[in-house]
């Protein structure tokens, strides 16, 4: 009977293994059809078994609660032990979301070295589809190189999936564990190099180009690995495909071929890219050189190699040719994967090299700029790339002379150009720059470049630069300054350039300048304070204010008025320079601010020391702040700033010089020293903590006078001040008379003016720094002065709040009770006060230990023997 049962089980097992597909590799990819409908393609590589022959449908879970059986459309043998299967179906999703497409199929092929009992382990692959209207339609990555690859023991192994993304998304690669039933990581799965561990044996994937490298295989067999290819768009992951693949390693004496290095390159769309690639071998094998990648997959002007493939003994050379077009422009480089394969026995060894090719759109041409009032109108020729989606506008003050590098697209920040605006229509070929409604500035030479923009964010080469200035038909302010001839009074000197391009026919005179003033730099609530008559009267001394005593800057605007016409226009608002001073220890920190339309390029700082009458130049900077150090606390120092600037447009005063108000400050010691560094040691006999710390006067300060000591009984309580020292060299403190050594401490340093440092490091002492509470098992209460009391071992009461001790005789009668941690039993019955007889007594003692986390109870049970 047992033989029959065994035979039945054996036959069932054989049937199960025969019915299993014996999958070797798999992946799921998808393609957008329309709306929310996607084509889903499952690709598997399996053993040529009857089970695979009959596997005309496979189940796909779609991530939205649905699952479908999709039919097989391709079944073809690609090796004696490998069948290539393609299953194809469609699905319409319910709406926006991220969906996980999964397939699980029993089982893997027998004998995968790094998957225990692989024939009983399903294969599981997953892909991720994100439907996001803000990121646009997405198609999954396609993996153009097959996932069955071969290698030799002690020879470096390489594989590249040949990833191509039709949407031009950025790709990244990451190794993951192979998964089995229910999508769980396979128990016992390890990477191939971990089967026979060796520090020199590594298995990696290049996160940028997908090169899988095993350096080097040290064991024969079949191994499975998995990795994910992630798609990124505008920094957001928009999709993912998992490839579960198989690597077959055998023994051989061959050396893999080597492809020469291929430099990355850029090319202008419309030009033809041509370069040669060669592969070399050293074993006399025939070398086959082939290529895959996105450039071969495009519908317009696909790339080619000639010959395809190239073959040769020890050397194979092919020529890559790509007649590029605007349709090939994308932000990410195109990747071409070259594969060299020898005809060695028993396996063919390979090498991969990836070429990165960036297709750059040509720059928009014939950019022109012309002034219209206080705006500049730009015009240019439409981009020759019909797939461009619009243009980007860039501007700077003054000409730069930018010539883009070979692979330099867009307008780099180092040019000083700033992004102004974006046009989302390739047919719009003009733009009016009005500085977003606030108008441009007279006296500025505005220069522009534009680029063509594409749907994935790619930009063309930058156009040539073109510049224009507004007509000087209005006043241009050049000075809002503390009157340099009499800085003591703080009057404001206002000057402007007259309108040299004024249309006197359209705007006949006589002319009047209206001078308006406002408090603060923003220039709100301007009030007219004076008038000047005639175009040549362009100076004004504002004697009504004292900049030196004001706590803010003043702003001015000059309006041009015709008595025969009325208001003609206004200058832009400009403000005086306002100097602020922050007073700190041995230092005054200066900063200054202003609102001007010209560029201030350089600043000279003037200082007058206490007791002096004249200012001396202190330093020159191109920044708007300066720290004056090594000063004397309590002395007064006064300053003013001389600003030197200019407009970028010619014909205006150059340089433009303006002065701030005078401002004074007194350095004050408001900076505490660095905190001391604290350490604590404990005396368990005395129940005492010894604190010691470093003296900051030896490292970061010179006027620490004393220290504050703070204490907390545990980690959850606040610190409280318990004491202070009287001298900076008093850096030791004994915390005595404690009930428990358990505590936390910090120390701060106090300087001569009372500044308190930050807290030192927190040091905590827990109950276990001293011996834990223990009781002896014998004592001799005979009155000889030695061991007359039952007491705990020395040092063990340093963190005990109390105890609950009960001592029993052998009949269970209590003979002694106490809450005193020292116990101090003299061997007498606590009720009768009679000596207890010699012998063994038993106790139960609840010990309440004071810890950093609060009071904790520990129960001791034991016995003690009385000897008399």
XYZ file of N, CA and C in Angstrom, residues 289 333 345 466 502 728 853:
21
model
N 29.271 42.882 -34.163
C 28.997 44.181 -33.543
C 27.627 44.657 -34.013
N 19.307 62.908 -23.401
C 20.081 62.375 -24.521
C 19.463 61.068 -25.033
N 33.103 29.218 -27.596
C 32.423 27.993 -27.154
C 32.830 27.705 -25.715
N 20.479 90.824 -28.716
C 20.111 92.119 -29.273
C 19.772 93.047 -28.123
N 13.192 114.347 -25.941
C 11.810 114.824 -25.811
C 11.308 115.395 -27.139
N 35.971 82.071 37.776
C 36.002 81.340 36.497
C 36.815 80.058 36.534
N 13.974 57.206 34.241
C 12.623 57.114 33.693
C 11.552 57.097 34.777
